[in-house]
Structures are given as structure tokens and as C-alpha cells.
PDB file of C-alpha atoms in Angstrom:
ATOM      1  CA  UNK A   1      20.476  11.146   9.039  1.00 53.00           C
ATOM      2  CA  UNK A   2      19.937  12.223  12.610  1.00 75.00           C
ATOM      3  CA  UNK A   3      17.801  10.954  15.031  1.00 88.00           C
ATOM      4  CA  UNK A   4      15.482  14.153  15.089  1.00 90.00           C
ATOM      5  CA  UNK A   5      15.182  13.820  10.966  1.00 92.00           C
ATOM      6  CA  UNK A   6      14.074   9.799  11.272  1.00 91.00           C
ATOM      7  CA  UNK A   7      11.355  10.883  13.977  1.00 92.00           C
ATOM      8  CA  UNK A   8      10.224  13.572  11.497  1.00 93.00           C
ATOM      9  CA  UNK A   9      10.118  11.494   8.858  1.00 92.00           C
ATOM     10  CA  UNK A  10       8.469   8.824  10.749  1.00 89.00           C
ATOM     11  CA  UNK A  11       6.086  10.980  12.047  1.00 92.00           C
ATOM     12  CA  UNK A  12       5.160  12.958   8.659  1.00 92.00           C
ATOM     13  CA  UNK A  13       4.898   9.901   6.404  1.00 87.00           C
ATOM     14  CA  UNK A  14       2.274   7.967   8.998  1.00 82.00           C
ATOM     15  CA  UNK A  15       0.237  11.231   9.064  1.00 86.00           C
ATOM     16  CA  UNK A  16       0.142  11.288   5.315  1.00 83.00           C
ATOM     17  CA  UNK A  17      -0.329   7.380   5.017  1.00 74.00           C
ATOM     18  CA  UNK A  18      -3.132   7.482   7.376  1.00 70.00           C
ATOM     19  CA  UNK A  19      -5.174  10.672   5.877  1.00 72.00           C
ATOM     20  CA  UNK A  20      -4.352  13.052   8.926  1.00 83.00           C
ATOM     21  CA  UNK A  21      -2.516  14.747   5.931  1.00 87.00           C
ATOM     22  CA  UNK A  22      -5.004  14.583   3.043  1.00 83.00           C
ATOM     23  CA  UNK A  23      -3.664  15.219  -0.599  1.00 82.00           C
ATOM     24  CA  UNK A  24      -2.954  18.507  -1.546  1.00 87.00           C
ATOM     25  CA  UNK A  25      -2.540  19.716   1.977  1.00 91.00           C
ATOM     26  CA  UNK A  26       0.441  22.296   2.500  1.00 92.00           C
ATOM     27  CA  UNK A  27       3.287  21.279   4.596  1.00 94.00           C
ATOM     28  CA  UNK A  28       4.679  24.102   6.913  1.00 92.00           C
ATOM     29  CA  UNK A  29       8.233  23.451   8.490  1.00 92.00           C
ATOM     30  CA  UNK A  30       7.082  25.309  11.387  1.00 93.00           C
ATOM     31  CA  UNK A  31       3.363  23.522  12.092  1.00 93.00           C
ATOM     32  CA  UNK A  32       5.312  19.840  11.099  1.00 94.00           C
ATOM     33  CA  UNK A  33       8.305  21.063  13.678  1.00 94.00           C
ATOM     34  CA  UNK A  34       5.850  21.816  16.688  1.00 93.00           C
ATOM     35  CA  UNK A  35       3.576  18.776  15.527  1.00 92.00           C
ATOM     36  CA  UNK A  36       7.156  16.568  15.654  1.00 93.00           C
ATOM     37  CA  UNK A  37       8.471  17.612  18.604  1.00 92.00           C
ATOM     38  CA  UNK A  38      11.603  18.773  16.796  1.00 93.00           C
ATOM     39  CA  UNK A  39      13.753  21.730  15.106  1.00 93.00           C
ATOM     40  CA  UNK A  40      12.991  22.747  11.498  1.00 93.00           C
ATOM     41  CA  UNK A  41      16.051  21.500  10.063  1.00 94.00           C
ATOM     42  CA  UNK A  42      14.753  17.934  10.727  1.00 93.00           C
ATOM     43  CA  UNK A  43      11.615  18.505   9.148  1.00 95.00           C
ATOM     44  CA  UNK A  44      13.107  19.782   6.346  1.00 94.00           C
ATOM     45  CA  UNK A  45      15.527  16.884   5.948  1.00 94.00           C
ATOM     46  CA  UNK A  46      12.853  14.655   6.354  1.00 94.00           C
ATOM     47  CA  UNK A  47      10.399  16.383   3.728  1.00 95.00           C
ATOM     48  CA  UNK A  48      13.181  15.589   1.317  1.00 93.00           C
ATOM     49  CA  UNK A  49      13.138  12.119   1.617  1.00 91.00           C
ATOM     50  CA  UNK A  50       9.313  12.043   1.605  1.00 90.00           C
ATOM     51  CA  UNK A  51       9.512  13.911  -1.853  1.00 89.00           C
ATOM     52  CA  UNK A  52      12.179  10.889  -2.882  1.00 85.00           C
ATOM     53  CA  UNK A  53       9.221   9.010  -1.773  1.00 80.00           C
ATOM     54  CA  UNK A  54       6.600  10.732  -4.077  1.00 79.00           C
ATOM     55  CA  UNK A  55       4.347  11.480  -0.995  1.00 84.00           C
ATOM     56  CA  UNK A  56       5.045  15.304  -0.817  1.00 91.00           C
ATOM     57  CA  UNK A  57       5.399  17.576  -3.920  1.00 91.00           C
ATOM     58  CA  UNK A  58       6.865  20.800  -4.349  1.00 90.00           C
ATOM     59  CA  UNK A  59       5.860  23.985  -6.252  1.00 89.00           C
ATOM     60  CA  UNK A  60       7.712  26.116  -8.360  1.00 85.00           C
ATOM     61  CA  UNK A  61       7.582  28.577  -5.028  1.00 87.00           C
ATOM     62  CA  UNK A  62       9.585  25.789  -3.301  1.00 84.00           C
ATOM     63  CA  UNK A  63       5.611  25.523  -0.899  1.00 90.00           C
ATOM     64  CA  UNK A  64       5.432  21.640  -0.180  1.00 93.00           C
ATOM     65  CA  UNK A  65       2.332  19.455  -0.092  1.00 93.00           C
ATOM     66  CA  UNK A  66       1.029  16.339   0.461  1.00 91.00           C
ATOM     67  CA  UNK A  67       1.294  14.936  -3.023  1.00 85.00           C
ATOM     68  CA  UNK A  68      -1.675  13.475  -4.645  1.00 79.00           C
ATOM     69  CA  UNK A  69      -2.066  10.850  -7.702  1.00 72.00           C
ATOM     70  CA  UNK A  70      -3.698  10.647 -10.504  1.00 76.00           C
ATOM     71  CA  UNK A  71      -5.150   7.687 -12.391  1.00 79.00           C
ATOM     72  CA  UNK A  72      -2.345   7.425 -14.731  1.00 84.00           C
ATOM     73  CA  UNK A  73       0.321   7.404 -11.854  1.00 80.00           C
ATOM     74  CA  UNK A  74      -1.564   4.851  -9.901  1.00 80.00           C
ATOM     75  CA  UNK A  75      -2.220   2.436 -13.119  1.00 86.00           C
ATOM     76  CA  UNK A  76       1.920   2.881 -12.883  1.00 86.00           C
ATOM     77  CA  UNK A  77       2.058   2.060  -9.330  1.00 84.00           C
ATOM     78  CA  UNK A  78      -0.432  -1.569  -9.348  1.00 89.00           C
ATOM     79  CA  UNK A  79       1.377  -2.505 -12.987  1.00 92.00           C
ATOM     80  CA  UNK A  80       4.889  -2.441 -10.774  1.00 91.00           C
ATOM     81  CA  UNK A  81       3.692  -3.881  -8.025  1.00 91.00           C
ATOM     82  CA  UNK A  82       1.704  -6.778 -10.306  1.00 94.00           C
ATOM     83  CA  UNK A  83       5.248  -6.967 -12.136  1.00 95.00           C
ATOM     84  CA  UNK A  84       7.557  -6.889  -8.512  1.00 96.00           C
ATOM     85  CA  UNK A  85       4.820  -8.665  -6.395  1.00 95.00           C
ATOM     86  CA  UNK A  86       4.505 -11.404  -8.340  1.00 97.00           C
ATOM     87  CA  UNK A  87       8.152 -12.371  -8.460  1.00 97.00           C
ATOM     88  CA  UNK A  88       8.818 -12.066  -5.138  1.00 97.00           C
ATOM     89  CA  UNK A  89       5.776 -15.367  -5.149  1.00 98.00           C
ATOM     90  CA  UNK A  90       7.336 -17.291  -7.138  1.00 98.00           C
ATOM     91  CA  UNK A  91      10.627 -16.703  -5.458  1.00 98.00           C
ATOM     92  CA  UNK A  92       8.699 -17.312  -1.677  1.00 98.00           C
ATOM     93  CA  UNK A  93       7.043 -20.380  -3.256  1.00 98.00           C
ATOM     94  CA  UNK A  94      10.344 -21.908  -4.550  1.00 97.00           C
ATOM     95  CA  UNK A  95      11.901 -21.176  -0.730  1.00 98.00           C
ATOM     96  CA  UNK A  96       8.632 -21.612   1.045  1.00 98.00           C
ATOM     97  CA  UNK A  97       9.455 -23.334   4.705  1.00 97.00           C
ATOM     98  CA  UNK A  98       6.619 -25.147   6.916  1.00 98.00           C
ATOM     99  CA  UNK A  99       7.076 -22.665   9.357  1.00 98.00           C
ATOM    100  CA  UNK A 100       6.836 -19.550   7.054  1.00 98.00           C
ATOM    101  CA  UNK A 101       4.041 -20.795   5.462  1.00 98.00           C
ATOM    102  CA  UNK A 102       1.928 -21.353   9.269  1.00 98.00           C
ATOM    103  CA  UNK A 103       2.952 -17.485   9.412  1.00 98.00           C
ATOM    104  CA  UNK A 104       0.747 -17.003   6.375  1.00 98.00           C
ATOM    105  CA  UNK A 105      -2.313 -19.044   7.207  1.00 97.00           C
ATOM    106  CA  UNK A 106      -2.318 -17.053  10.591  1.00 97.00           C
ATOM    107  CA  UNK A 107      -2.271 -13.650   8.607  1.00 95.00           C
ATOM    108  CA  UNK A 108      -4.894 -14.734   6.478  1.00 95.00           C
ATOM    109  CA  UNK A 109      -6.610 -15.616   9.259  1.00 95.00           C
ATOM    110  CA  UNK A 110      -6.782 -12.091  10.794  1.00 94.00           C
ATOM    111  CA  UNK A 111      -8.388 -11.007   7.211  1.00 92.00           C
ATOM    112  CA  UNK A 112     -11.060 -13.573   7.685  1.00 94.00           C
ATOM    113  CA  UNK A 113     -11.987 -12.312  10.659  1.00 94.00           C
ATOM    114  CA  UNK A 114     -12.171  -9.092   9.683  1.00 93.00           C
ATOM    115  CA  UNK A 115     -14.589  -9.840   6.915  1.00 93.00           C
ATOM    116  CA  UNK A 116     -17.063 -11.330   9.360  1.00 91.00           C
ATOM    117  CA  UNK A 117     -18.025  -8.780  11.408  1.00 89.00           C
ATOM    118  CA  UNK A 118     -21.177  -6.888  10.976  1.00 89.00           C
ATOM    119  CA  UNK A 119     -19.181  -3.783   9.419  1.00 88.00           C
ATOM    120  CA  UNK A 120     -15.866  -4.854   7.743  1.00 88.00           C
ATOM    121  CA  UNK A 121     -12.340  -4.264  10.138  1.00 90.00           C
ATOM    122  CA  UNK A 122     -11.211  -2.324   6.844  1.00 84.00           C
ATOM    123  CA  UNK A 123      -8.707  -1.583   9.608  1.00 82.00           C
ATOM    124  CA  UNK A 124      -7.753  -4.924  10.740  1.00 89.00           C
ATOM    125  CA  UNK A 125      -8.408  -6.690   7.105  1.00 89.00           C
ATOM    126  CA  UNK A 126      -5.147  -4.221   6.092  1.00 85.00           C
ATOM    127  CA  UNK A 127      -3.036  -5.205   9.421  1.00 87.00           C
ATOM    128  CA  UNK A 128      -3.603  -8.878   8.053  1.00 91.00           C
ATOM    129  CA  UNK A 129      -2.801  -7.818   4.670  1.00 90.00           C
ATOM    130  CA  UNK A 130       0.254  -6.155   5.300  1.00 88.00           C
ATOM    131  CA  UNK A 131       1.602  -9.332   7.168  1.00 93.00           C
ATOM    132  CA  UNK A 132       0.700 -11.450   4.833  1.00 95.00           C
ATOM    133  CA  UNK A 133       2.670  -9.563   1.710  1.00 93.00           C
ATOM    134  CA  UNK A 134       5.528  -8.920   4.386  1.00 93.00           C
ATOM    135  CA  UNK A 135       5.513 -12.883   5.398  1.00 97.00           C
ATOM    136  CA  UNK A 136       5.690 -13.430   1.324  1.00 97.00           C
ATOM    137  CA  UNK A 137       8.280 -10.968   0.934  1.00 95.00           C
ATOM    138  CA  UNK A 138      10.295 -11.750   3.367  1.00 96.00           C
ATOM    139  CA  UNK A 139      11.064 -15.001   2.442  1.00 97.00           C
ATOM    140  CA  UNK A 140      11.044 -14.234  -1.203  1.00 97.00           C
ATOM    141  CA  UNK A 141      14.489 -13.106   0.580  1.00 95.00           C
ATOM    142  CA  UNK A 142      15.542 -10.626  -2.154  1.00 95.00           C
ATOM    143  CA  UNK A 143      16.681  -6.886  -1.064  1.00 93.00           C
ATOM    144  CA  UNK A 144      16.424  -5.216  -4.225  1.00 92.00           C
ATOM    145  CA  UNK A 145      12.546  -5.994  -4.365  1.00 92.00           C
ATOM    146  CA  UNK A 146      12.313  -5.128  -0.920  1.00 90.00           C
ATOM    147  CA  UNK A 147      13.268  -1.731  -1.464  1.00 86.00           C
ATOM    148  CA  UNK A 148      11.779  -1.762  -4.484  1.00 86.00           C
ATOM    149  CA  UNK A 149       9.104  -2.754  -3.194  1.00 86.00           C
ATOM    150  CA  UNK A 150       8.961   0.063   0.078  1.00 76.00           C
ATOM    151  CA  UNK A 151       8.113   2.623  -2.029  1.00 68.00           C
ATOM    152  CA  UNK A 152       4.337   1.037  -4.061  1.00 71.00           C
ATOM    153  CA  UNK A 153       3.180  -0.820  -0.760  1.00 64.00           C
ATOM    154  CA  UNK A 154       2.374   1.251   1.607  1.00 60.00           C
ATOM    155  CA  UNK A 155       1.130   4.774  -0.709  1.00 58.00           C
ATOM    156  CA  UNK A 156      -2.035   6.065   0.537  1.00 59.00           C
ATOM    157  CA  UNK A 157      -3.855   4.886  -2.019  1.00 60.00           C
ATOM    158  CA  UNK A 158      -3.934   1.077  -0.871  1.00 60.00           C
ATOM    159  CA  UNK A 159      -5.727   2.401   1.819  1.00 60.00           C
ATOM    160  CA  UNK A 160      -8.079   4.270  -0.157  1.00 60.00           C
ATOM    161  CA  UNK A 161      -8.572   1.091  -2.400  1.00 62.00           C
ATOM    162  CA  UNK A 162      -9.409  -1.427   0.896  1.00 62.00           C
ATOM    163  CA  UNK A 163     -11.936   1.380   1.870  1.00 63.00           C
ATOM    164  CA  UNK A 164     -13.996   1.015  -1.391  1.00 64.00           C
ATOM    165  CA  UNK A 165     -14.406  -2.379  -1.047  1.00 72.00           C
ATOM    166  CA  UNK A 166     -17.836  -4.203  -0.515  1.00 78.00           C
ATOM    167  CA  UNK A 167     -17.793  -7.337   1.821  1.00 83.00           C
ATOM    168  CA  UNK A 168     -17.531  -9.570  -1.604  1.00 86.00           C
ATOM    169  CA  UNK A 169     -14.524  -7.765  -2.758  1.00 85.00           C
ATOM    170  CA  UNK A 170     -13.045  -8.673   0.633  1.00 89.00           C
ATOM    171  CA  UNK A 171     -13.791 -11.975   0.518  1.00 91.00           C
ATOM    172  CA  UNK A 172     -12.365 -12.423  -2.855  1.00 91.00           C
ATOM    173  CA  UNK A 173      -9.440 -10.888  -1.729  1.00 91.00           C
ATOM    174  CA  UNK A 174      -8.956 -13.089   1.121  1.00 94.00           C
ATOM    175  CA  UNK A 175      -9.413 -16.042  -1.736  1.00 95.00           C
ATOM    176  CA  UNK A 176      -7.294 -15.197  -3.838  1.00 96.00           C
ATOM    177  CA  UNK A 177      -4.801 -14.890  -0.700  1.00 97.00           C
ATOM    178  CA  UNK A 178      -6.125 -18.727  -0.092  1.00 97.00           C
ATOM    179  CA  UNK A 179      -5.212 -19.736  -3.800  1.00 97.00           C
ATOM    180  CA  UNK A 180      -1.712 -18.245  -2.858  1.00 98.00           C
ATOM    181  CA  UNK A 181      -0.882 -20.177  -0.252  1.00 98.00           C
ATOM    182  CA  UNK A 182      -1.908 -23.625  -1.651  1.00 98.00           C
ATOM    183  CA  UNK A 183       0.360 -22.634  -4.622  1.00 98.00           C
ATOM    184  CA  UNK A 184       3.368 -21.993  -1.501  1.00 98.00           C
ATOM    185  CA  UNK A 185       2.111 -25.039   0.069  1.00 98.00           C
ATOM    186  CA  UNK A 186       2.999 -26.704  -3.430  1.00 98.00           C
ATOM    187  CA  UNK A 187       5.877 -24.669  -3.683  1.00 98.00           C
ATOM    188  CA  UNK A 188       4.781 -23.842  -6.886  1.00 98.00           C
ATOM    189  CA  UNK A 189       6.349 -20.844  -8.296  1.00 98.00           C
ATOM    190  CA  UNK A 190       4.583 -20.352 -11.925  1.00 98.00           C
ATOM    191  CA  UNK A 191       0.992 -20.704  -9.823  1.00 98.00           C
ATOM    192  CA  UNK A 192       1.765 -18.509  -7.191  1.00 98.00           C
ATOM    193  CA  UNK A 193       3.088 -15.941  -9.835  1.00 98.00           C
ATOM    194  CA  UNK A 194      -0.151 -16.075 -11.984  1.00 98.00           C
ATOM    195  CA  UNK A 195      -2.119 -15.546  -8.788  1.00 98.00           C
ATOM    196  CA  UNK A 196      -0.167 -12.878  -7.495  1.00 97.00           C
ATOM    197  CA  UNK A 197      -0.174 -11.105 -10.578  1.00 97.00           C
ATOM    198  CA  UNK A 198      -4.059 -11.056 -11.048  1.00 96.00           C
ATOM    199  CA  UNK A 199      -4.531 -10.179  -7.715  1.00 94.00           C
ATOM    200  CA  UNK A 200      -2.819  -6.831  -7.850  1.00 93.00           C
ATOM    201  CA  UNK A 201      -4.521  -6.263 -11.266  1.00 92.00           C
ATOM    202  CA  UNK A 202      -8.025  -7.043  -9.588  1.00 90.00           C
ATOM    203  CA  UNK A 203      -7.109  -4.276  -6.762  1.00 86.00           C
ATOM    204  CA  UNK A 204      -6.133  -1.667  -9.359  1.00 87.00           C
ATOM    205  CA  UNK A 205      -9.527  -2.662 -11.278  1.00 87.00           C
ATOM    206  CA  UNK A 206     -11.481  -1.663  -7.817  1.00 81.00           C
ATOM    207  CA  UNK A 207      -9.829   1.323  -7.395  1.00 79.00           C
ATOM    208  CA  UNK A 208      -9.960   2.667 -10.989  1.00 82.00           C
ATOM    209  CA  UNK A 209     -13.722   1.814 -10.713  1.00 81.00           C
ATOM    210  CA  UNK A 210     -14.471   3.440  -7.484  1.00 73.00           C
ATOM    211  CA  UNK A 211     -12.250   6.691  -9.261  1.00 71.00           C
ATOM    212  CA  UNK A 212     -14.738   6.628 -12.208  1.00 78.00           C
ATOM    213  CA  UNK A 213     -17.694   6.882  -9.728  1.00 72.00           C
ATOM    214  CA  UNK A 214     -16.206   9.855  -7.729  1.00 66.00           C
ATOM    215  CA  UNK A 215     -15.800  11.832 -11.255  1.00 67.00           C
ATOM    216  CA  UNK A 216     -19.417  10.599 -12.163  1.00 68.00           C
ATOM    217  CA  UNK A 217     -20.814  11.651  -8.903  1.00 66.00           C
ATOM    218  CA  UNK A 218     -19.260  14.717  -8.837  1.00 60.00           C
ATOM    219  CA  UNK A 219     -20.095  15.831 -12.342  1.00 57.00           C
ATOM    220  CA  UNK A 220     -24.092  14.881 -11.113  1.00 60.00           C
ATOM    221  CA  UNK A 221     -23.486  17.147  -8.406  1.00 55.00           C
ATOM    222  CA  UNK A 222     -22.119  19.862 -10.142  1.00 54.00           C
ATOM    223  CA  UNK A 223     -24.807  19.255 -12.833  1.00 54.00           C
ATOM    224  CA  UNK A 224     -27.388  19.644 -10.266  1.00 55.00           C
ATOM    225  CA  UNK A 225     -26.352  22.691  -8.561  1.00 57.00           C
TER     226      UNK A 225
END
């Protein structure tokens, strides 16, 4: 791949990640190439590998857009990452290192603080997030789930899940996070697998709740009018 097509790509998947590039949006070459700062034929080599990705679709007409997910796909997505997650603890628990495991307590750290200001850092609570997984991840020191991995973590809808939750559902979150590290501080890899796997299960849970409520919401509205 060329320089030009990683930029794209780059580029393209952090607007759609972020929600510049809501679902369903159509994807022109020529708007992306201007927006890039490169030729076409980048874009469209780099649209390709977002499709690999499952973060742009493609009609029948060959038009691309910004994919979007329904319940039954993201069900799919949290039971993988439960299933892939929650190895790669037990594997970082059984390798766990002093010095990994102070890189943890720091992340967590950064979600703590994001729970305690007066509005929740949704923002900064995911920065912390993201490092801690990464930390876990990392020295899970597998490839394979890595990549495997690459694909689930970062989809737009963990974002959308961290948005709906209350300051509780944070704080739970950054609990069960605690639970996980005394289980690497134990290096205790059947404890840090149970926890792990819960704790994707309770973020599905969240976001198939906060799904529900859009329908229900929008079926009032529609009821209404």
C-alpha cells in the first residue's frame, strides 16, 4: 500500500470512528480525495480496506457508505470480544510483570478521574479505557488476538455505548477494571478471565438497552405525530 492510500485510510476510518461520518452516510471518492489531501486512487484503495473492516458498505450500484449495525451484528461483535478479550486476561495475568501492571493502575486512574467531574470525560474515560485493554493486550503478547482483536475494539459503536452511560455505569466499569487488576496482581488467570468476560457482556447489556429505548422513543414519537 502506498503512502497516499495509508493517509486515506487513516484519515477515513477516524472520521467514521469519531461520528464526523455518521452511519449510512455516502462516501464520494472525490469529496474523501479533497477532504484527504490526496488522488482518488488512494481513496479508493483505502475504502477497500475499510469495507474488509466492515466500516463502509457497498450497494449493488457499487455507491459506498458508512456502514451501520444492527443489533444482531453487534450482539456478534461483544460475544467475540467477551470470547477474545477474555483470553487475552488470562494470558496477561499468567505473564503479568510489576511494571506492566503500574501501567494499568495509571490507566485506570485516568478513568477515575474522568468519572469525577461534574459532567463525565466520556472523552477521557475512553482514552483511559483504550490504554488499559491495550496495556492488557499487549502483554497478553499474542498476535493472532491482536489482529483479531483490531477489528471489534475500536467500531463506532464502543463509542456510542460509553456515551449512554450514567455516572454509575461508569463507575462500575472502572470496578470491574479494579477487580481485573487484583486478579493480574494475583496473576490469576481463571479470575481475570471470568471478570473479563462479564465485563464485555455488561457493556453489550448497556448498549442493547439504550437500543431498545431509541426504538421505544421513536415509535412514541411517531405515535404522537
Amino acid at each position: 500500500m502506498s503512502r497516499a492510500s495509508d493517509r486515506a485510510y487513516s484519515a477515513i476510518r477516524n472520521m467514521i470512528l469519531s461520528g464526523e461520518l455518521p452511519a449510512g452516510a455516502q462516501l464520494g471518492e472525490e469529496a474523501l480525495a479533497e477532504m484527504c489531501g490526496v488522488s482518488r486512487t488512494p481513496v479508493r484503495e483505502a475504502l477497500r480496506r475499510l469495507e474488509a473492516d466492515m466500516l463502509v458498505g457497498r450497494t449493488d450500484t457499487q455507491r459506498t457508505f458508512v456502514a451501520d449495525w444492527s443489533i444482531d451484528d453487534v450482539a456478534d461483535a461483544f460475544e467475540l470480544r467477551a470470547m477474545l478479550e477474555a483470553r487475552a486476561a488470562r494470558r496477561a495475568a499468567e505473564r503479568m510483570t510489576e511494571a506492566a501492571l503500574a501501567r494499568i493502575r495509571a490507566a485506570n486512574r485516568i478513568l477515575s478521574a474522568a468519572i469525577q467531574h461534574p459532567l463525565p470525560d466520556v472523552a477521557g474515560f475512553l482514552d483511559g479505557n483504550r490504554e488499559f485493554h491495550a496495556i492488557i493486550l499487549e502483554v497478553a503478547g499474542s498476535r493472532r488476538l491482536a489482529a483479531l482483536l483490531g477489528t471489534l475494539i475500536e467500531q463506532p459503536v464502543v463509542l456510542r455505548t460509553a456515551r449512554q452511560y450514567s455516572r454509575e455505569e461508569l463507575r462500575r466499569s472502572h470496578a470491574e477494571h479494579e477487580e481485573l487488576t487484583a486478579a493480574f496482581a494475583r496473576r490469576d488467570g481463571a479470575w481475570a478471565e471470568a471478570i473479563m468476560t462479564s465485563h464485555i457482556l455488561r457493556a453489550y447489556h448497556a448498549y442493547a438497552d439504550a437500543h431498545r429505548a431509541r426504538l421505544d422513543a421513536g415509535m412514541t414519537q411517531e405515535a404522537a405525530e
